[in-house]
Structure formats: C-alpha cells, structure tokens
Amino acid sequence: MKKLLFAFVALVAFAACSSERAPFNYRGLAFSMPASDFVDSLIARGLTVDSAASDSGKTVVLANTADRYRVLVAFDGKQLQAVQENYAYGSNDSTRQLWQQIRDGLEKELDAWPDCPILKDDHKQANFETDGGFISVILENTYTPTLNVRYVPKKEEK
C-alpha cells in the first residue's frame, strides 16, 4: 500500500512539475517578442498603423476599422511595456455587452476569476492577474461609451 501511495504522489508531483504555463501573451502573440516583430504580426493580422497618433519612439497605434477598435502598443526600445485595445461603439448597451463577452472569454481562457472593484451599470472593471502580467477590462459609459482592455506584463526581478 505504501508503494502504491508513493507511486501516486510521485505521479502527481511529476505532472505538476511538467505542466508549463503559456507565456503572457496578447491574442497569441508573446510579450517576449521584440516590439517591431510584435507590431509586424499585428499588421499581418489586418491592422493598419495610424501614423498621426503614433509616437515614433514609444508607441504605435494600429486601427481595425471593420471591428471599430484601436490597439496601442507601448514599448521601450525593443521591450514591450503594454498593449491596450480601445473600442468605439455608439451605445451603452453595445459596450456593456462587449465588456461581458471579453470578461467571460478571459475568465475561461485564463481559468481564473477576476477582481472586480467596480461593477456598476455604467462603470465596470475586471482585473485578471496571470503568472506573466495583468489584464484589465475597463468600461466607462459616461458621455461617450468607452471600453479598454489593457495588457501589462509583470516586471522581471533582477
């Protein structure tokens, strides 16, 4: 019986140690990629660079006119600092529904419950913490409905 119990514990320990978590990513693109490769990958997915809104050394803003959202990529040199999606919809109901869809999708994808410090009708926030970073889904329906999804990697300790 002891040998069977020992074998079971060893199997569980092996499974726990061998399961690797996927790196922190934005829609399948790892944050460990160089910023230029990351932006090129987004362009290959159909986004276009908004050169008027981009800062040549710190940020690149990409737009997707078909789905009415913009992606801001902030970087320092080759290292990504943050990625933020900004959605523009005409009604509060549309942004509330999209907030719920994104929140539910992240909850399922990350297999984690979010911290929701604000859950009002017109202002909602859901914060997810992963091994590699933080994801915030923020809805603000004041005068103009806005929905932002922010991905920020954790700083590596040196």
C-alpha positions as a Markdown table, in Angstrom:
| # | Residue | x | y | z |
|---|---|---|---|---|
| 1 | Met | 0.0 | 0.0 | 0.0 |
| 2 | Lys | 2.9 | 2.4 | 0.8 |
| 3 | Lys | 4.4 | 1.7 | -2.6 |
| 4 | Leu | 1.1 | 2.4 | -4.3 |
| 5 | Leu | 0.7 | 5.7 | -2.4 |
| 6 | Phe | 4.3 | 6.7 | -3.1 |
| 7 | Ala | 3.8 | 6.0 | -6.8 |
| 8 | Phe | 0.7 | 8.1 | -6.9 |
| 9 | Val | 2.4 | 11.0 | -5.1 |
| 10 | Ala | 5.3 | 10.8 | -7.5 |
| 11 | Leu | 3.0 | 10.8 | -10.5 |
| 12 | Val | 1.1 | 13.9 | -9.2 |
| 13 | Ala | 4.4 | 15.7 | -8.5 |
| 14 | Phe | 5.7 | 14.8 | -12.0 |
| 15 | Ala | 2.5 | 16.1 | -13.6 |
| 16 | Ala | 2.6 | 19.3 | -11.6 |
| 17 | Cys | 6.3 | 20.0 | -12.5 |
| 18 | Ser | 5.9 | 19.1 | -16.1 |
| 19 | Ser | 2.9 | 21.3 | -16.9 |
| 20 | Glu | 4.2 | 24.5 | -18.3 |
| 21 | Arg | 2.1 | 27.7 | -18.5 |
| 22 | Ala | 2.0 | 29.5 | -21.7 |
| 23 | Pro | 3.9 | 32.8 | -21.7 |
| 24 | Phe | 2.0 | 36.1 | -21.1 |
| 25 | Asn | 0.5 | 37.0 | -24.5 |
| 26 | Tyr | -1.8 | 39.3 | -26.3 |
| 27 | Arg | -4.1 | 37.3 | -28.6 |
| 28 | Gly | -1.5 | 34.6 | -29.1 |
| 29 | Leu | 1.5 | 37.0 | -29.5 |
| 30 | Ala | 4.0 | 36.6 | -26.7 |
| 31 | Phe | 5.2 | 39.7 | -24.9 |
| 32 | Ser | 8.7 | 38.3 | -25.1 |
| 33 | Met | 8.8 | 39.2 | -28.8 |
| 34 | Pro | 10.7 | 42.3 | -29.9 |
| 35 | Ala | 8.4 | 45.2 | -30.3 |
| 36 | Ser | 9.0 | 45.5 | -34.1 |
| 37 | Asp | 8.1 | 41.9 | -34.6 |
| 38 | Phe | 5.0 | 42.3 | -32.4 |
| 39 | Val | 3.8 | 45.2 | -34.5 |
| 40 | Asp | 4.6 | 43.5 | -37.8 |
| 41 | Ser | 2.5 | 40.5 | -36.6 |
| 42 | Leu | -0.5 | 42.8 | -35.8 |
| 43 | Ile | -0.2 | 44.4 | -39.3 |
| 44 | Ala | -0.2 | 40.9 | -40.8 |
| 45 | Arg | -3.5 | 40.3 | -39.0 |
| 46 | Gly | -5.1 | 43.2 | -40.8 |
| 47 | Leu | -4.5 | 46.2 | -38.6 |
| 48 | Thr | -3.1 | 49.4 | -40.1 |
| 49 | Val | -0.7 | 51.9 | -38.5 |
| 50 | Asp | -2.2 | 55.2 | -37.6 |
| 51 | Ser | 0.9 | 57.3 | -38.0 |
| 52 | Ala | -0.8 | 60.5 | -36.8 |
| 53 | Ala | -1.5 | 59.0 | -33.4 |
| 54 | Ser | 1.8 | 57.1 | -33.1 |
| 55 | Asp | 4.9 | 58.3 | -31.3 |
| 56 | Ser | 8.0 | 57.2 | -33.3 |
| 57 | Gly | 10.0 | 56.0 | -30.3 |
| 58 | Lys | 7.5 | 55.0 | -27.6 |
| 59 | Thr | 4.1 | 54.0 | -29.0 |
| 60 | Val | 2.4 | 52.6 | -32.2 |
| 61 | Val | -1.3 | 52.9 | -32.7 |
| 62 | Leu | -3.0 | 50.4 | -35.0 |
| 63 | Ala | -6.6 | 50.6 | -36.2 |
| 64 | Asn | -9.1 | 48.0 | -37.3 |
| 65 | Thr | -11.9 | 49.9 | -39.0 |
| 66 | Ala | -14.0 | 46.8 | -39.6 |
| 67 | Asp | -14.3 | 45.9 | -35.9 |
| 68 | Arg | -14.1 | 49.6 | -34.7 |
| 69 | Tyr | -11.2 | 49.2 | -32.3 |
| 70 | Arg | -7.7 | 50.5 | -32.0 |
| 71 | Val | -4.6 | 48.9 | -30.5 |
| 72 | Leu | -2.0 | 51.0 | -28.7 |
| 73 | Val | 1.4 | 49.3 | -28.3 |
| 74 | Ala | 3.8 | 50.9 | -25.9 |
| 75 | Phe | 7.4 | 49.9 | -25.8 |
| 76 | Asp | 10.9 | 50.9 | -24.6 |
| 77 | Gly | 13.5 | 50.1 | -27.1 |
| 78 | Lys | 12.7 | 46.5 | -28.2 |
| 79 | Gln | 10.8 | 45.6 | -25.0 |
| 80 | Leu | 7.0 | 45.8 | -24.9 |
| 81 | Gln | 5.6 | 47.8 | -22.0 |
| 82 | Ala | 1.9 | 47.5 | -22.5 |
| 83 | Val | -0.8 | 46.8 | -25.1 |
| 84 | Gln | -4.3 | 48.5 | -24.9 |
| 85 | Glu | -7.3 | 47.9 | -27.0 |
| 86 | Asn | -9.8 | 50.8 | -27.3 |
| 87 | Tyr | -13.3 | 50.1 | -28.6 |
| 88 | Ala | -15.6 | 52.8 | -30.0 |
| 89 | Tyr | -19.3 | 51.9 | -30.1 |
| 90 | Gly | -22.3 | 54.2 | -30.3 |
| 91 | Ser | -24.4 | 52.9 | -27.5 |
| 92 | Asn | -24.0 | 52.0 | -23.8 |
| 93 | Asp | -25.7 | 48.6 | -24.4 |
| 94 | Ser | -23.2 | 47.6 | -27.0 |
| 95 | Thr | -20.2 | 48.4 | -24.8 |
| 96 | Arg | -21.8 | 46.6 | -21.8 |
| 97 | Gln | -22.4 | 43.5 | -23.9 |
| 98 | Leu | -18.9 | 43.6 | -25.3 |
| 99 | Trp | -17.4 | 44.1 | -21.8 |
| 100 | Gln | -19.2 | 41.0 | -20.6 |
| 101 | Gln | -18.1 | 38.9 | -23.6 |
| 102 | Ile | -14.5 | 39.9 | -23.2 |
| 103 | Arg | -14.6 | 39.3 | -19.4 |
| 104 | Asp | -16.2 | 35.9 | -19.8 |
| 105 | Gly | -13.7 | 35.0 | -22.6 |
| 106 | Leu | -10.7 | 35.9 | -20.4 |
| 107 | Glu | -12.2 | 34.1 | -17.4 |
| 108 | Lys | -12.5 | 30.9 | -19.5 |
| 109 | Glu | -9.1 | 31.3 | -21.2 |
| 110 | Leu | -7.2 | 32.1 | -18.0 |
| 111 | Asp | -9.2 | 29.7 | -15.9 |
| 112 | Ala | -9.3 | 32.5 | -13.2 |
| 113 | Trp | -11.9 | 34.7 | -11.6 |
| 114 | Pro | -11.3 | 38.4 | -12.0 |
| 115 | Asp | -11.1 | 41.0 | -9.2 |
| 116 | Cys | -13.9 | 43.4 | -9.9 |
| 117 | Pro | -13.5 | 46.5 | -7.8 |
| 118 | Ile | -16.2 | 48.4 | -9.7 |
| 119 | Leu | -19.4 | 46.8 | -11.0 |
| 120 | Lys | -22.0 | 49.5 | -11.8 |
| 121 | Asp | -24.2 | 49.7 | -14.9 |
| 122 | Asp | -22.1 | 52.4 | -16.5 |
| 123 | His | -18.7 | 51.8 | -15.0 |
| 124 | Lys | -17.2 | 48.3 | -14.7 |
| 125 | Gln | -13.7 | 47.0 | -14.2 |
| 126 | Ala | -12.4 | 43.4 | -14.1 |
| 127 | Asn | -8.7 | 42.8 | -13.3 |
| 128 | Phe | -7.0 | 39.5 | -14.1 |
| 129 | Glu | -3.6 | 38.5 | -12.7 |
| 130 | Thr | -1.6 | 35.9 | -14.5 |
| 131 | Asp | 1.9 | 34.4 | -14.0 |
| 132 | Gly | 3.3 | 36.9 | -16.5 |
| 133 | Gly | 1.2 | 40.0 | -16.2 |
| 134 | Phe | -2.1 | 41.8 | -15.6 |
| 135 | Ile | -5.1 | 42.3 | -17.8 |
| 136 | Ser | -7.8 | 44.9 | -17.1 |
| 137 | Val | -11.1 | 45.2 | -18.8 |
| 138 | Ile | -12.5 | 48.7 | -18.2 |
| 139 | Leu | -15.9 | 50.0 | -19.2 |
| 140 | Glu | -16.7 | 53.7 | -18.8 |
| 141 | Asn | -20.1 | 54.8 | -20.1 |
| 142 | Thr | -20.2 | 58.4 | -19.2 |
| 143 | Tyr | -20.9 | 60.8 | -22.1 |
| 144 | Thr | -19.2 | 58.6 | -24.8 |
| 145 | Pro | -19.2 | 54.9 | -24.2 |
| 146 | Thr | -15.6 | 53.6 | -24.0 |
| 147 | Leu | -14.2 | 50.1 | -23.4 |
| 148 | Asn | -10.5 | 49.5 | -22.9 |
| 149 | Val | -8.6 | 46.2 | -22.5 |
| 150 | Arg | -5.1 | 46.7 | -21.1 |
| 151 | Tyr | -2.3 | 44.1 | -21.0 |
| 152 | Val | 0.7 | 44.9 | -18.8 |
| 153 | Pro | 3.5 | 42.4 | -18.3 |
| 154 | Lys | 5.0 | 41.9 | -14.8 |
| 155 | Lys | 8.4 | 43.5 | -14.3 |
| 156 | Glu | 11.2 | 40.9 | -14.2 |
| 157 | Glu | 13.1 | 41.0 | -10.9 |
| 158 | Lys | 16.9 | 41.3 | -11.4 |
